[in-house]
Every structure is written in C-alpha cells, then in structure tokens.
Amino acid sequence: MPSPGELPDTFFLRTFGCQMNEHDSERICGLLGQLGLARVERADDAGMLVYNTCSIREKADTRLLGHLGEARRLKRLDPRRLVVVAGCLAQSRQTEFFAEFPFVDVLVGPQSLHELPLLLNERIESGRQAGAFEESTSRWSAELPRARRDGPLAWVQIMTGCSNYCSYCIVPYVRGPEASRPLRDIRREVAELAEQGVKELTLLGQNVNAYGNERASGAGGDFPALLEELAGIDGVERIRFMTSHPKDVSSRLIQALAELEPVCEHVHLPVQSGSDRILRAMNRGYERDDYLRLVGRLREAVPGLALTTDLIVAFPGETEAEFADTLSLMDEVGFDAAFTFVYSPRSQTAAAALPGRAAPQVAEERMGRLVERIQTHAARRNQELVGTRVEVMVEGRSRQSGEVAMGRTRTFKTVNFPGEPHPGDLVEVVIDEATSTSLRGRRAALVTER
Ligand code: 5AD
Ligand code: SF4
C-alpha cells in the first residue's frame, strides 16, 4: 500500500459492456503500466480499483453499484486506496456521481482517458475528487499506450461516437458524435500489430460503415477504402468489423466483402425490430423491406455469409402484432446468432418519454419466444455445416475438459476439436456436430502455422 500522496503500485480493473470498452481497458492498463502500476487479479490486493463502466441498459448500472459496494468496503480497510470510475456511466453521471459516492476519487469519461494520469496526480496533490468529461474526441484512446492480450487477435478502433440518435440509445450522449480516426494512423497501427504476429483484426466502431463520412472528416478515405488498404498489409489473414448500421451499407462495401480475401464472411447487422412502426419510432432510418433487400444483396454477393443481429423487445408501445413482425423477420432472415435485449429506458434519450411501457412479465414472455425462435434458426444454420470442411483460427484451449482446442471460423462460429491448441494456427476442421452456439469437429489439415 502507498503512503499518502503517492501512487499505489498495483491496480485491479473490471470492465463492463461492449468490445469498445474492453479495448479502452487495454489503454487504461497501458497508461497505468506506464505509471509503474502492476495489474493484480484480486481487488483485495490492489492499491487502486478501476471500474470501466457501461450505461447502455439499466442492468449495467445496477451491476456497477454492487461492485462499488465492494470498493467502499475496501477503501474503509485502507483509506489510501484510490477508486477510479471510467467509461460511459462516468460520462453520463459526471460530478453528481461524486456527491452520491464520496469514496470515488477519479471519474473519467471515454473521450478523456488520456487525462487519467493528470487526474490521478490532481487527486493525490489536492486531496479532492477529480474528473474529466470531454464531449468529443480530442485525443484518440487508440493512440495511448496499450496492454494487449497476447495471441493472434487484436482490436483496432477506427472511429468513435455515434450521430444516429436512435431514440432508445444513450451512446451519442456518452461517446459523443461520430469521429473517424485518420486512415494512415490505422494503417500504421495495423502494420505494427501484424509485425507482432497478429493475424486477425476486429475493426471497432459504433457504426463502422459511416467511417470517413462525417462532415470535415480527416479520415482520408471511406470504409471500403480502409478495408482495401488494410487487406493489403502483410500478415493480416482475417479482418472483421463491428458494428454495421443497415442504412449505411453501401454497394462498395458489399463488393469489398465479396472481393477482399482477408475480409471475413460475417456481418453483424443490428435490425432491432421487424415492425415498420417500431423502426420509425426507434429512428432507425430503414424499413423492414429495406433490411430484407439488403440481406438478399449481401447473401447473393457473398456465398456462405453469416449474419448476426441485435434485437430489442418491448420497445414502448410495442403491440403483440408488432412483436409478431419481429418473429416473422427471424424466419425470413434466419440469423446465425442474435443478441436480444429487453428495452431499458435511459434518461436523456427520446424514447424514455414515450408512453406504453410493457409490464415486465410481457417483456420476459416475448423475450422467451424470441430466443427460442433465434435458437431454432441458429441450430439449423450450424447443422448445415456438418460434414463440411471449415478454416479455423486457433485461439486457445476450449473450456471443455481434456486436450481440446478452440477457434473460430471466418464466419465467427466457435469450433472445438481434439488436439493441443497452438494459438494463431490456421487449420482445416471437418465438422461432425453442431448446436445452436458451437461446432465440433476433427482436424483435417494445417493451413498455416503461427
Ligand atoms: N434498451 C435495450 N437495448 C438497448 N440497446 C441499446 N440501447 C438499448 C436500450 N435502451 C441494444 C441495441 C444495440 C445494442 C448494443 O444494445 O440492440 O444494438
Ligand atoms: Fe446507439 Fe443507434 Fe448509434 Fe447504435 S447506431 S450506437 S443503437 S444511436
């Protein structure tokens, strides 16, 4: 433990929420590492407790409150411990959070991560709580030092924020407007990652298709141009990206998916609802038929394409018939997988003021039916792969017992197969069994060794 007025030498970090937050956490670890702090696995052993928070749904807030109870307890045991709350919830609550949780030392919003060392310093020097909440990106967290998980996979942030204002969503308020990172900076980062042995990239942004489209963007290219540039870098075997907004999928993007070898045959394309009235109330900017036509064009151009999606049930005013439209859309598309969420009102957003909130039992009942429908299609899609050979990038050991390797297909499906795992190997696997969530097979050949 530190003496007063000093930085501690260890930190504990817990991350909530999406991949963007996981990626921001790599930067938080990098910054704290540079300050000389070592990461520890248990909160009890740490001189600093860091929570990188999410505010997309109310459940995320409630979970954080539980963890803050733990922080308060540990701080009582040693008042020199520092408590840092980073991320979207810090941004949405700002200084009112300090009053509510007086044991929190530093608050830092997602656009202000680079301020973390300064804020810690300020807290230690002045003894007062310190916070930073920039509203848009002035310095890319992607340019901060990073502590990356080992292995063949890496996240690369290509843009931040969102300017779509879907009526239910808090993201534009906490992560600011869409802003694209310059293409040449992304290219440099990817070339460095490839040199370190990274083979598979996941390009991250709230709406990656809008890359380079904002007014006065300094990106130097749009999303298809970025894909083309990155696909040409030596050592990059696979490129994934998320999330895509259906209204911004261009013909050139479809062409890039079809033609650029490293770009994987998977698109995560949140549809949210199958009802035109609900889509309008959500301010999504497309209708059910637009979405279906887009799916048709994508599947025609990219054989074997996997499609995954996000869905919200019980949006305010959703009727049984409107929910049935979502179910029938599941049948028409047949997704490979889907994330499902019960609508959660977020203050600041337009939908929070809408009447017609569903009773929790109604929402849960609809959710049950939706999940069942999704699983049926996911199982069928996976079953179609039984007997075929797929290319798998080995990621590590399976959670199953024994010598079982785990990897993913280009279509983002989890594959388990017997054998010692060598992360980064590309192997051909013959699929013997499938469930709605994973595939099982045996190794047929090694394509490339790490
Ligand atoms: N309530 C429920 N789900 C939400 N999402 C975003 N905001 C909300 C909300 N207020 C879901 C959307 C989005 C995913 C990341 O989270 O489906 O695509
Ligand atoms: Fe939220 Fe819509 Fe932006 Fe996605 S596109 S982050 S759902 S506002």
Short mmCIF file of C-alpha atoms and ligand atoms in Angstrom, two decimals:
data_model
loop_
_atom_site.label_atom_id
_atom_site.label_comp_id
_atom_site.label_asym_id
_atom_site.label_seq_id
_atom_site.Cartn_x
_atom_site.Cartn_y
_atom_site.Cartn_z
CA MET A 1 0.00 0.00 0.00
CA PRO A 2 1.25 3.50 -0.75
CA SER A 3 1.98 6.24 1.73
CA PRO A 4 -0.32 9.30 1.45
CA GLY A 5 0.42 11.43 -1.56
CA GLU A 6 1.80 8.61 -3.66
CA LEU A 7 0.51 6.49 -6.45
CA PRO A 8 -0.08 2.90 -5.38
CA ASP A 9 1.91 0.22 -7.16
CA THR A 10 -0.92 -2.16 -8.04
CA PHE A 11 -4.34 -1.87 -9.66
CA PHE A 12 -7.37 -4.03 -10.16
CA LEU A 13 -9.53 -3.47 -13.24
CA ARG A 14 -13.04 -4.66 -14.04
CA THR A 15 -14.62 -3.96 -17.41
CA PHE A 16 -18.33 -3.88 -18.18
CA GLY A 17 -20.10 -3.65 -21.52
CA CYS A 18 -19.02 -3.83 -25.13
CA GLN A 19 -15.82 -4.60 -27.03
CA MET A 20 -15.09 -0.90 -27.33
CA ASN A 21 -14.93 -0.79 -23.55
CA GLU A 22 -12.68 -3.88 -23.48
CA HIS A 23 -10.44 -2.10 -25.90
CA ASP A 24 -10.45 1.12 -23.85
CA SER A 25 -9.44 -1.06 -20.89
CA GLU A 26 -6.35 -2.18 -22.81
CA ARG A 27 -5.44 1.50 -23.00
CA ILE A 28 -6.19 2.07 -19.29
CA CYS A 29 -3.85 -0.85 -18.49
CA GLY A 30 -1.24 0.63 -20.82
CA LEU A 31 -1.43 4.06 -19.15
CA LEU A 32 -1.30 2.67 -15.63
CA GLY A 33 1.56 0.36 -16.65
CA GLN A 34 3.47 3.39 -17.85
CA LEU A 35 2.93 5.00 -14.45
CA GLY A 36 4.56 1.93 -12.90
CA LEU A 37 1.46 0.15 -11.60
CA ALA A 38 1.15 -3.62 -11.98
CA ARG A 39 -2.21 -5.28 -12.56
CA VAL A 40 -3.43 -7.76 -9.94
CA GLU A 41 -6.28 -10.25 -10.20
CA ARG A 42 -7.96 -9.61 -6.84
CA ALA A 43 -9.47 -6.31 -5.71
CA ASP A 44 -8.32 -7.04 -2.12
CA ASP A 45 -4.68 -6.99 -3.22
CA ALA A 46 -4.86 -3.71 -5.15
CA GLY A 47 -3.91 -0.17 -4.19
CA MET A 48 -6.17 1.19 -6.95
CA LEU A 49 -9.57 -0.08 -8.04
CA VAL A 50 -10.66 0.79 -11.57
CA TYR A 51 -14.14 0.17 -12.98
CA ASN A 52 -14.61 0.76 -16.70
CA THR A 53 -18.36 1.14 -16.90
CA CYS A 54 -21.22 0.82 -19.37
CA SER A 55 -24.56 2.62 -19.34
CA ILE A 56 -26.36 1.10 -22.31
CA ARG A 57 -29.01 -0.55 -20.14
CA GLU A 58 -30.15 -0.11 -16.57
CA LYS A 59 -28.85 -3.56 -15.61
CA ALA A 60 -25.31 -2.35 -16.24
CA ASP A 61 -25.83 0.46 -13.71
CA THR A 62 -27.17 -1.93 -11.10
CA ARG A 63 -24.23 -4.29 -11.54
CA LEU A 64 -21.79 -1.46 -11.04
CA LEU A 65 -23.49 -0.44 -7.81
CA GLY A 66 -22.75 -3.90 -6.41
CA HIS A 67 -19.08 -3.51 -7.26
CA LEU A 68 -18.94 -0.04 -5.77
CA GLY A 69 -20.15 -1.55 -2.51
CA GLU A 70 -17.02 -3.69 -2.60
CA ALA A 71 -14.88 -0.62 -3.37
CA ARG A 72 -16.35 1.24 -0.42
CA ARG A 73 -15.60 -1.71 1.89
CA LEU A 74 -12.00 -2.00 0.67
CA LYS A 75 -11.47 1.72 0.95
CA ARG A 76 -12.62 1.61 4.57
CA LEU A 77 -9.97 -1.03 5.22
CA ASP A 78 -7.30 1.23 3.74
CA PRO A 79 -8.32 4.85 3.03
CA ARG A 80 -5.24 5.35 0.84
CA ARG A 81 -6.78 3.10 -1.81
CA LEU A 82 -7.83 5.00 -4.92
CA VAL A 83 -11.15 4.31 -6.63
CA VAL A 84 -11.47 5.22 -10.33
CA VAL A 85 -14.70 5.03 -12.33
CA ALA A 86 -14.11 5.27 -16.08
CA GLY A 87 -16.33 4.87 -19.15
CA CYS A 88 -19.87 5.65 -20.20
CA LEU A 89 -21.51 5.72 -16.79
CA ALA A 90 -18.89 8.18 -15.52
CA GLN A 91 -19.72 10.35 -18.53
CA SER A 92 -23.50 10.17 -18.10
CA ARG A 93 -23.49 10.96 -14.36
CA GLN A 94 -20.44 13.26 -14.16
CA THR A 95 -19.92 15.19 -10.92
CA GLU A 96 -23.29 14.25 -9.38
CA PHE A 97 -21.71 10.81 -9.04
CA PHE A 98 -19.06 12.22 -6.69
CA ALA A 99 -21.73 13.51 -4.32
CA GLU A 100 -23.50 10.17 -4.40
CA PHE A 101 -20.31 8.14 -3.92
CA PRO A 102 -17.89 10.23 -1.87
CA PHE A 103 -15.32 7.41 -1.77
CA VAL A 104 -14.79 7.64 -5.55
CA ASP A 105 -11.55 9.53 -6.25
CA VAL A 106 -11.45 9.91 -10.02
CA LEU A 107 -14.11 9.92 -12.74
CA VAL A 108 -13.05 9.79 -16.36
CA GLY A 109 -15.32 9.69 -19.42
CA PRO A 110 -14.48 7.62 -22.51
CA GLN A 111 -13.29 10.64 -24.52
CA SER A 112 -10.96 11.72 -21.72
CA LEU A 113 -8.94 8.57 -20.98
CA HIS A 114 -5.70 10.35 -21.84
CA GLU A 115 -6.38 12.62 -18.84
CA LEU A 116 -6.19 9.72 -16.38
CA PRO A 117 -2.55 10.31 -15.28
CA LEU A 118 -3.27 14.02 -14.75
CA LEU A 119 -6.43 13.31 -12.82
CA LEU A 120 -4.65 10.84 -10.53
CA ASN A 121 -1.97 13.42 -9.93
CA GLU A 122 -4.53 16.11 -9.20
CA ARG A 123 -6.32 13.83 -6.76
CA ILE A 124 -3.11 13.00 -4.92
CA GLU A 125 -1.82 16.57 -4.82
CA SER A 126 -5.04 18.33 -3.89
CA GLY A 127 -6.84 15.60 -1.99
CA ARG A 128 -10.01 16.50 -3.93
CA GLN A 129 -12.07 14.30 -6.25
CA ALA A 130 -11.03 14.85 -9.88
CA GLY A 131 -12.98 14.32 -13.09
CA ALA A 132 -12.76 14.85 -16.87
CA PHE A 133 -15.69 14.57 -19.28
CA GLU A 134 -14.80 15.77 -22.76
CA GLU A 135 -17.78 15.69 -25.09
CA SER A 136 -15.95 14.63 -28.21
CA THR A 137 -12.66 13.01 -29.02
CA SER A 138 -9.71 15.35 -28.81
CA ARG A 139 -7.14 12.59 -28.40
CA TRP A 140 -7.68 9.08 -29.64
CA SER A 141 -7.59 6.47 -26.91
CA ALA A 142 -6.27 4.28 -29.75
CA GLU A 143 -3.06 6.33 -29.66
CA LEU A 144 -2.45 5.72 -25.95
CA PRO A 145 -0.06 3.01 -24.76
CA ARG A 146 -1.79 -0.33 -24.81
CA ALA A 147 -1.52 -3.57 -22.88
CA ARG A 148 -2.87 -6.07 -25.39
CA ARG A 149 -3.95 -9.60 -24.62
CA ASP A 150 -1.42 -11.98 -26.16
CA GLY A 151 -2.26 -14.02 -29.18
CA PRO A 152 -3.27 -13.75 -32.81
CA LEU A 153 -6.27 -11.43 -32.34
CA ALA A 154 -6.41 -7.67 -31.86
CA TRP A 155 -9.00 -4.93 -31.72
CA VAL A 156 -8.43 -1.77 -33.68
CA GLN A 157 -10.52 1.31 -33.06
CA ILE A 158 -11.36 3.08 -36.31
CA MET A 159 -13.97 5.54 -35.14
CA THR A 160 -15.73 6.64 -32.03
CA GLY A 161 -19.11 8.01 -31.10
CA CYS A 162 -22.35 7.91 -33.00
CA SER A 163 -24.51 10.59 -34.61
CA ASN A 164 -27.58 8.48 -35.32
CA TYR A 165 -29.65 9.18 -32.24
CA CYS A 166 -31.71 6.00 -32.29
CA SER A 167 -34.45 7.02 -29.89
CA TYR A 168 -33.61 4.41 -27.21
CA CYS A 169 -29.84 4.74 -27.22
CA ILE A 170 -27.57 6.63 -24.86
CA VAL A 171 -24.39 6.16 -26.93
CA PRO A 172 -24.47 9.54 -28.76
CA TYR A 173 -24.76 11.27 -25.37
CA VAL A 174 -21.90 9.46 -23.68
CA ARG A 175 -19.48 8.82 -26.53
CA GLY A 176 -20.15 11.99 -28.48
CA PRO A 177 -20.63 12.49 -32.23
CA GLU A 178 -19.17 10.20 -34.89
CA ALA A 179 -15.49 10.87 -35.47
CA SER A 180 -13.17 8.82 -37.70
CA ARG A 181 -9.53 8.14 -36.98
CA PRO A 182 -7.15 9.04 -39.80
CA LEU A 183 -6.60 6.14 -42.19
CA ARG A 184 -2.82 6.50 -42.11
CA ASP A 185 -2.79 6.13 -38.27
CA ILE A 186 -4.90 2.99 -38.50
CA ARG A 187 -2.63 1.60 -41.22
CA ARG A 188 0.43 2.24 -39.04
CA GLU A 189 -1.13 0.55 -36.02
CA VAL A 190 -2.19 -2.48 -38.07
CA ALA A 191 1.26 -2.83 -39.64
CA GLU A 192 2.78 -2.81 -36.13
CA LEU A 193 0.28 -5.38 -34.89
CA ALA A 194 0.98 -7.62 -37.90
CA GLU A 195 4.69 -7.40 -37.16
CA GLN A 196 3.98 -8.55 -33.61
CA GLY A 197 2.25 -11.63 -35.04
CA VAL A 198 -1.38 -10.51 -35.03
CA LYS A 199 -3.32 -12.29 -37.77
CA GLU A 200 -6.92 -11.35 -37.16
CA LEU A 201 -8.18 -7.80 -36.70
CA THR A 202 -11.53 -6.66 -35.44
CA LEU A 203 -12.17 -3.09 -36.50
CA LEU A 204 -14.26 -1.36 -33.87
CA GLY A 205 -16.72 1.50 -34.06
CA GLN A 206 -20.36 2.12 -33.11
CA ASN A 207 -21.15 2.45 -36.80
CA VAL A 208 -18.14 1.38 -38.85
CA ASN A 209 -19.88 1.81 -42.24
CA ALA A 210 -20.05 5.53 -41.57
CA TYR A 211 -16.25 5.64 -41.32
CA GLY A 212 -14.94 8.78 -43.03
CA ASN A 213 -18.45 10.05 -43.81
CA GLU A 214 -18.78 12.80 -41.21
CA ARG A 215 -18.55 16.37 -42.41
CA ALA A 216 -14.97 17.66 -42.48
CA SER A 217 -13.69 14.17 -41.71
CA GLY A 218 -9.91 13.98 -41.67
CA ALA A 219 -10.05 10.22 -42.26
CA GLY A 220 -8.69 10.29 -45.81
CA GLY A 221 -11.00 7.58 -47.15
CA ASP A 222 -14.28 5.75 -46.52
CA PHE A 223 -14.84 2.32 -45.00
CA PRO A 224 -14.37 0.24 -48.20
CA ALA A 225 -11.16 2.19 -48.89
CA LEU A 226 -9.95 1.44 -45.38
CA LEU A 227 -10.70 -2.27 -45.81
CA GLU A 228 -8.81 -2.34 -49.07
CA GLU A 229 -5.82 -0.63 -47.52
CA LEU A 230 -5.68 -2.99 -44.51
CA ALA A 231 -6.27 -6.12 -46.59
CA GLY A 232 -3.01 -5.35 -48.40
CA ILE A 233 -0.86 -5.42 -45.24
CA ASP A 234 1.41 -8.45 -45.00
CA GLY A 235 0.47 -10.93 -42.29
CA VAL A 236 -3.18 -9.82 -41.98
CA GLU A 237 -5.12 -13.03 -42.58
CA ARG A 238 -8.54 -12.01 -41.38
CA ILE A 239 -10.41 -8.75 -40.96
CA ARG A 240 -13.67 -8.43 -39.05
CA PHE A 241 -15.61 -5.33 -38.16
CA MET A 242 -18.44 -4.27 -35.92
CA THR A 243 -20.97 -2.74 -35.68
CA SER A 244 -22.62 -2.02 -39.03
CA HIS A 245 -25.72 0.11 -39.40
CA PRO A 246 -28.05 -1.21 -42.14
CA LYS A 247 -28.71 2.28 -43.50
CA ASP A 248 -25.00 2.81 -44.24
CA VAL A 249 -24.13 -0.44 -46.04
CA SER A 250 -23.02 0.71 -49.49
CA SER A 251 -22.62 -1.27 -52.73
CA ARG A 252 -18.88 -0.72 -52.45
CA LEU A 253 -18.86 -2.28 -49.02
CA ILE A 254 -20.70 -5.33 -50.34
CA GLN A 255 -18.14 -5.51 -53.14
CA ALA A 256 -15.28 -5.25 -50.62
CA LEU A 257 -16.80 -8.12 -48.62
CA ALA A 258 -17.05 -10.21 -51.76
CA GLU A 259 -13.63 -9.43 -53.21
CA LEU A 260 -11.09 -8.76 -50.45
CA GLU A 261 -9.69 -12.10 -49.36
CA PRO A 262 -8.93 -11.26 -45.70
CA VAL A 263 -12.36 -9.68 -45.10
CA CYS A 264 -14.38 -12.38 -43.32
CA GLU A 265 -17.81 -13.60 -44.43
CA HIS A 266 -19.67 -12.27 -41.43
CA VAL A 267 -21.68 -9.12 -40.87
CA HIS A 268 -23.16 -8.07 -37.56
CA LEU A 269 -26.15 -6.07 -38.73
CA PRO A 270 -28.46 -4.96 -35.91
CA VAL A 271 -32.08 -4.86 -37.07
CA GLN A 272 -33.66 -4.11 -33.63
CA SER A 273 -37.26 -4.84 -34.74
CA GLY A 274 -39.25 -6.33 -37.60
CA SER A 275 -42.07 -3.78 -37.37
CA ASP A 276 -42.07 -0.66 -39.54
CA ARG A 277 -43.89 1.41 -36.96
CA ILE A 278 -41.41 0.46 -34.24
CA LEU A 279 -38.43 1.02 -36.56
CA ARG A 280 -39.75 4.51 -37.23
CA ALA A 281 -40.26 5.18 -33.53
CA MET A 282 -36.70 3.98 -32.97
CA ASN A 283 -35.46 6.42 -35.62
CA ARG A 284 -33.54 3.67 -37.40
CA GLY A 285 -33.72 5.13 -40.89
CA TYR A 286 -34.82 1.95 -42.73
CA GLU A 287 -37.91 -0.22 -43.09
CA ARG A 288 -38.28 -3.96 -42.80
CA ASP A 289 -38.25 -4.36 -46.60
CA ASP A 290 -35.06 -2.29 -46.94
CA TYR A 291 -33.40 -4.63 -44.47
CA LEU A 292 -34.61 -7.76 -46.25
CA ARG A 293 -33.43 -6.44 -49.60
CA LEU A 294 -30.03 -5.65 -48.10
CA VAL A 295 -29.77 -9.18 -46.71
CA GLY A 296 -30.61 -10.53 -50.16
CA ARG A 297 -27.90 -8.44 -51.83
CA LEU A 298 -25.31 -9.40 -49.22
CA ARG A 299 -26.08 -13.12 -49.49
CA GLU A 300 -26.03 -13.02 -53.24
CA ALA A 301 -22.62 -11.33 -53.32
CA VAL A 302 -21.01 -13.32 -50.51
CA PRO A 303 -21.76 -17.06 -50.53
CA GLY A 304 -21.75 -18.61 -47.07
CA LEU A 305 -22.16 -15.23 -45.38
CA ALA A 306 -23.07 -15.38 -41.69
CA LEU A 307 -25.44 -12.74 -40.39
CA THR A 308 -25.88 -11.82 -36.76
CA THR A 309 -28.04 -9.12 -35.25
CA ASP A 310 -29.27 -7.20 -32.19
CA LEU A 311 -32.94 -7.06 -31.20
CA ILE A 312 -34.89 -5.06 -28.68
CA VAL A 313 -38.16 -6.45 -27.30
CA ALA A 314 -40.94 -4.45 -25.63
CA PHE A 315 -39.97 -1.05 -27.02
CA PRO A 316 -42.59 1.43 -25.64
CA GLY A 317 -45.94 0.80 -27.27
CA GLU A 318 -44.91 -2.45 -28.99
CA THR A 319 -48.11 -4.45 -29.61
CA GLU A 320 -48.36 -8.23 -29.87
CA ALA A 321 -48.79 -7.86 -33.65
CA GLU A 322 -45.68 -5.71 -33.90
CA PHE A 323 -43.72 -8.23 -31.87
CA ALA A 324 -45.01 -10.95 -34.22
CA ASP A 325 -43.43 -8.95 -37.06
CA THR A 326 -40.07 -9.36 -35.33
CA LEU A 327 -40.65 -13.12 -35.01
CA SER A 328 -41.54 -13.44 -38.68
CA LEU A 329 -38.45 -11.45 -39.65
CA MET A 330 -36.41 -14.09 -37.80
CA ASP A 331 -37.98 -16.72 -40.06
CA GLU A 332 -37.39 -14.70 -43.20
CA VAL A 333 -33.73 -13.97 -42.50
CA GLY A 334 -32.58 -16.98 -40.47
CA PHE A 335 -29.77 -15.37 -38.48
CA ASP A 336 -26.70 -17.29 -37.39
CA ALA A 337 -26.94 -15.70 -33.94
CA ALA A 338 -28.54 -12.72 -32.25
CA PHE A 339 -28.21 -10.65 -29.11
CA THR A 340 -31.56 -9.88 -27.54
CA PHE A 341 -32.35 -7.10 -25.09
CA VAL A 342 -35.42 -6.05 -23.18
CA TYR A 343 -35.98 -2.33 -23.76
CA SER A 344 -34.46 -0.32 -20.93
CA PRO A 345 -35.36 3.37 -20.56
CA ARG A 346 -32.32 5.66 -20.49
CA SER A 347 -32.73 9.22 -19.32
CA GLN A 348 -31.69 11.79 -21.95
CA THR A 349 -32.99 9.61 -24.78
CA ALA A 350 -36.18 10.43 -26.72
CA ALA A 351 -37.81 7.04 -26.11
CA ALA A 352 -37.64 7.47 -22.34
CA ALA A 353 -40.56 9.91 -22.63
CA LEU A 354 -42.75 7.57 -24.72
CA PRO A 355 -45.90 6.05 -23.23
CA GLY A 356 -46.80 2.37 -23.35
CA ARG A 357 -44.07 0.73 -21.30
CA ALA A 358 -44.71 -3.03 -21.24
CA ALA A 359 -45.16 -4.92 -17.97
CA PRO A 360 -42.03 -6.93 -17.08
CA GLN A 361 -43.93 -10.24 -17.46
CA VAL A 362 -44.96 -9.28 -21.00
CA ALA A 363 -41.39 -8.35 -21.91
CA GLU A 364 -40.00 -11.58 -20.44
CA GLU A 365 -42.59 -13.69 -22.18
CA ARG A 366 -41.79 -12.09 -25.56
CA MET A 367 -38.10 -12.48 -24.91
CA GLY A 368 -38.58 -16.20 -24.26
CA ARG A 369 -40.38 -16.70 -27.55
CA LEU A 370 -37.83 -14.65 -29.47
CA VAL A 371 -34.84 -16.51 -28.05
CA GLU A 372 -36.43 -19.84 -28.87
CA ARG A 373 -37.03 -18.76 -32.48
CA ILE A 374 -33.47 -17.48 -32.84
CA GLN A 375 -32.02 -20.69 -31.45
CA THR A 376 -34.02 -22.79 -33.90
CA HIS A 377 -32.56 -20.90 -36.86
CA ALA A 378 -29.04 -20.75 -35.40
CA ALA A 379 -29.07 -24.52 -34.85
CA ARG A 380 -30.31 -25.11 -38.39
CA ARG A 381 -27.65 -22.81 -39.90
CA ASN A 382 -24.92 -24.58 -37.90
CA GLN A 383 -26.31 -28.01 -38.76
CA GLU A 384 -25.83 -27.19 -42.44
CA LEU A 385 -22.08 -27.16 -41.80
CA VAL A 386 -21.95 -30.76 -40.56
CA GLY A 387 -19.85 -32.78 -42.99
CA THR A 388 -18.11 -29.72 -44.45
CA ARG A 389 -14.52 -28.52 -44.02
CA VAL A 390 -14.03 -25.10 -42.45
CA GLU A 391 -10.97 -22.96 -41.85
CA VAL A 392 -10.40 -22.32 -38.15
CA MET A 393 -8.08 -19.82 -36.50
CA VAL A 394 -6.97 -21.41 -33.25
CA GLU A 395 -7.48 -19.08 -30.28
CA GLY A 396 -6.68 -21.30 -27.32
CA ARG A 397 -7.90 -24.12 -25.16
CA SER A 398 -11.59 -24.97 -25.10
CA ARG A 399 -13.49 -24.59 -21.85
CA GLN A 400 -14.34 -28.29 -22.20
CA SER A 401 -12.10 -30.67 -20.32
CA GLY A 402 -9.20 -32.51 -21.88
CA GLU A 403 -6.98 -31.70 -24.83
CA VAL A 404 -9.47 -29.70 -26.83
CA ALA A 405 -8.58 -26.69 -28.96
CA MET A 406 -10.96 -23.80 -29.59
CA GLY A 407 -11.02 -21.49 -32.56
CA ARG A 408 -13.33 -19.65 -34.89
CA THR A 409 -14.40 -19.97 -38.48
CA ARG A 410 -14.24 -16.98 -40.79
CA THR A 411 -17.99 -16.72 -40.16
CA PHE A 412 -17.34 -16.21 -36.41
CA LYS A 413 -18.58 -19.60 -35.28
CA THR A 414 -16.89 -21.27 -32.33
CA VAL A 415 -15.31 -24.65 -33.19
CA ASN A 416 -13.95 -27.17 -30.69
CA PHE A 417 -11.74 -30.04 -31.84
CA PRO A 418 -9.44 -32.53 -30.12
CA GLY A 419 -5.76 -31.63 -30.06
CA GLU A 420 -3.18 -29.41 -28.37
CA PRO A 421 -4.04 -25.76 -29.15
CA HIS A 422 -1.44 -23.59 -30.89
CA PRO A 423 -2.96 -20.09 -30.94
CA GLY A 424 -2.58 -18.45 -34.34
CA ASP A 425 -2.51 -21.69 -36.35
CA LEU A 426 -4.94 -21.82 -39.25
CA VAL A 427 -6.32 -25.32 -39.54
CA GLU A 428 -8.92 -27.11 -41.61
CA VAL A 429 -11.52 -28.85 -39.50
CA VAL A 430 -14.19 -31.30 -40.61
CA ILE A 431 -17.41 -30.57 -38.73
CA ASP A 432 -19.09 -33.59 -37.09
CA GLU A 433 -21.61 -31.99 -34.74
CA ALA A 434 -23.42 -28.69 -34.29
CA THR A 435 -25.55 -26.97 -31.66
CA SER A 436 -27.14 -23.51 -31.82
CA THR A 437 -23.99 -21.97 -30.35
CA SER A 438 -20.98 -24.04 -31.45
CA LEU A 439 -19.50 -26.64 -33.75
CA ARG A 440 -17.42 -29.72 -33.02
CA GLY A 441 -15.10 -31.47 -35.40
CA ARG A 442 -11.73 -33.03 -36.10
CA ARG A 443 -8.66 -31.56 -37.58
CA ALA A 444 -8.11 -32.38 -41.24
CA ALA A 445 -5.05 -30.28 -42.16
CA LEU A 446 -2.83 -27.43 -41.13
CA VAL A 447 -3.10 -24.45 -43.45
CA THR A 448 -0.50 -22.16 -41.91
CA GLU A 449 1.47 -22.34 -38.72
CA ARG A 450 1.97 -19.37 -36.46
N1 5AD B 1 -32.57 -0.80 -24.17
C1 5AD B 1 -32.36 -2.05 -24.65
N2 5AD B 1 -31.41 -2.35 -25.53
C2 5AD B 1 -30.64 -1.34 -25.98
N3 5AD B 1 -29.61 -1.32 -26.86
C3 5AD B 1 -29.15 -0.07 -26.95
N4 5AD B 1 -29.85 0.74 -26.15
C4 5AD B 1 -30.78 -0.03 -25.54
C5 5AD B 1 -31.81 0.24 -24.58
N5 5AD B 1 -32.03 1.45 -24.11
C6 5AD B 1 -29.16 -2.51 -27.59
C7 5AD B 1 -29.34 -2.35 -29.09
C8 5AD B 1 -27.92 -2.15 -29.57
C9 5AD B 1 -27.15 -2.95 -28.56
C10 5AD B 1 -25.69 -2.64 -28.48
O1 5AD B 1 -27.78 -2.68 -27.35
O2 5AD B 1 -29.85 -3.57 -29.60
O3 5AD B 1 -27.72 -2.60 -30.90
FE1 SF4 B 2 -26.95 3.64 -30.47
FE2 SF4 B 2 -28.19 3.72 -32.85
FE3 SF4 B 2 -25.73 4.75 -32.57
FE4 SF4 B 2 -26.06 2.10 -32.47
S1 SF4 B 2 -26.48 3.41 -34.25
S2 SF4 B 2 -24.82 3.35 -31.06
S3 SF4 B 2 -28.04 1.90 -31.46
S4 SF4 B 2 -27.59 5.50 -31.57
#
